[in-house]
DNA sequence: CTGAAAGCGCTTACAG
DNA sequence: CTGAAAGCGCTTACAG
């Protein structure tokens, strides 16, 4: 690959001059010289070496995005947002699926530091773990000290995200909507208790319940993982638990999908016997049967804004925190509360359930 | 951030020695010296500068993956496979959503070259376009000349992929399965005619049909985009076309999802009135109602093998081409052929359709 | 408006 | 087993 030296030679100028026309946007160079350099560059198919430049600036136009799993539609949507914005300014995006594993996260951060990524955005929420947090804080401090931008899109140990979403308000609104439909016994599949975003959403549910003067029944609040399997498990626990409920709110759509599947398998009609709702509005939420009512999060926009925030940081600004609005999307999985609450209202055929034992 | 110079100084050795213990895996260094260097490195939280190293080797441990859209579950799955394998050897993966747009693809390749990515894997299929192909070939030749690895996971202008899947065999098998279920009038939503993978799949369908001695009816072969909207459009065209059919095979699952939605909206029962099948087996294929019969492609494995192939290329090997097997997954969207074929068998209520006009 | 030269942080012959 | 030195491809004061 041709280097700037070769371009300079072909154009009959010094590398300094070549560099100035090729990268310093507004450095004064005579028109004739400029043209000769440009001509030489295209002739040699010159592609600037970002490593050499990065070595000088100790920063390369690359942003790392730490996600739980790029395969999870929540995260691929956020990454796409980052990518759209990044592409516009010539940045490349590195995807890091950490599986919320401290070791993987650590090693990704290290690699990102080693390539001198200009920015890192944490798309997912932090997992409460003091030791890991402390170490992560050290890494991030080092990155920042080196001039890199760090942006969070979800709550974490070190506080609120630079660009986020009002999880609590969104889900509280959904509680309100369910209450308006006549539901008073609302079960909640809460996601992992250690995840900050899950805590925030749970707080929103409790706020919504309190707002409707509905006492919080701890036995209807189930901790789960954050995937479809968690949704199925949650349903099993609720049915086994024996506490009546007419609606199931899920801390995210994946949980709701799992719940819907499990409910269908048990022959329980949605929304006739139970209403189900989620949070996120991933692409597939509109395609389930019945289609899923959910709290829409502006995922792609979150990614876009997150990257834009990083760019501003890099530019020396101290951009202000942003909270993007959520939106209720009521589809077919929610309806008026039935006369008889589950699990008492279960049809005999559906009472079969795993022998896990009741609470 | 501490440099190797500082580590060397703290350890009381030359940078050459420090470099040798820190990176040259098996260079002979006395145990005592080695320990002092390692000690100094951890004490200073030394993170090697991949840019400096990359500048020397003119290659950085980073792989770019060109996808159509990271948000498409097909591609996020492949990317995850690449990532899993890459993480194991300390490589980072850069995601490039090109939207199959020549300009975006071009600019991504340029950026990838500028950061001296060690490898680039093309996850998606090429789009037939002579001018673009020629330019791409130039870029790739330049990358290869510079020692970078280039791997394709799908057919393209320059031929067969280094690691691929037998698209034609997979879909031909699905045709066979439908024939076994009594279908003889099989419609096909073919995807974009310009896409090599779509051509390959179409050839598979035709092969399957010929194998069953079923004449190919061009009016049942519909060109579409490769997304849900294309599936819906395809259904509209088939219904408007008036040619009888009892099954609809789709060139990918996204198309099948769109078809399923449109069919449901039209009140047509699947599989009672029509069978529907796809290709890919994306995660959601199991969750549709009815669940989708499809040709499973080992997407994650494709990504893994693709990256492994690149690594071998980088190691100077000339690894052989691989074709991964596909697998038929029959779920609930396919069944025995009905007595009356669509669209003649349509219930009156479902004949309403867009005023697009018939073929 | 232009150029000579130093230096970013590494690795690697070359010499000892 | 260890070190001095050159050089990868850029950018940027500094001088003119």
XYZ file of C-alpha atoms (C1' of nucleotides) in Angstrom, chain D:
16
model
C 20.913 -13.872 27.332
C 21.021 -8.614 26.489
C 21.271 -3.930 24.317
C 21.820 0.004 20.813
C 19.683 1.534 16.917
C 16.831 1.739 12.883
C 12.429 2.209 11.099
C 7.069 1.418 10.443
C 3.866 6.066 8.479
C 2.293 9.685 9.975
C 1.822 14.938 12.150
C 3.472 19.160 13.887
C 6.092 22.663 16.045
C 9.887 25.332 14.223
C 12.190 27.908 10.721
C 12.206 30.163 6.656
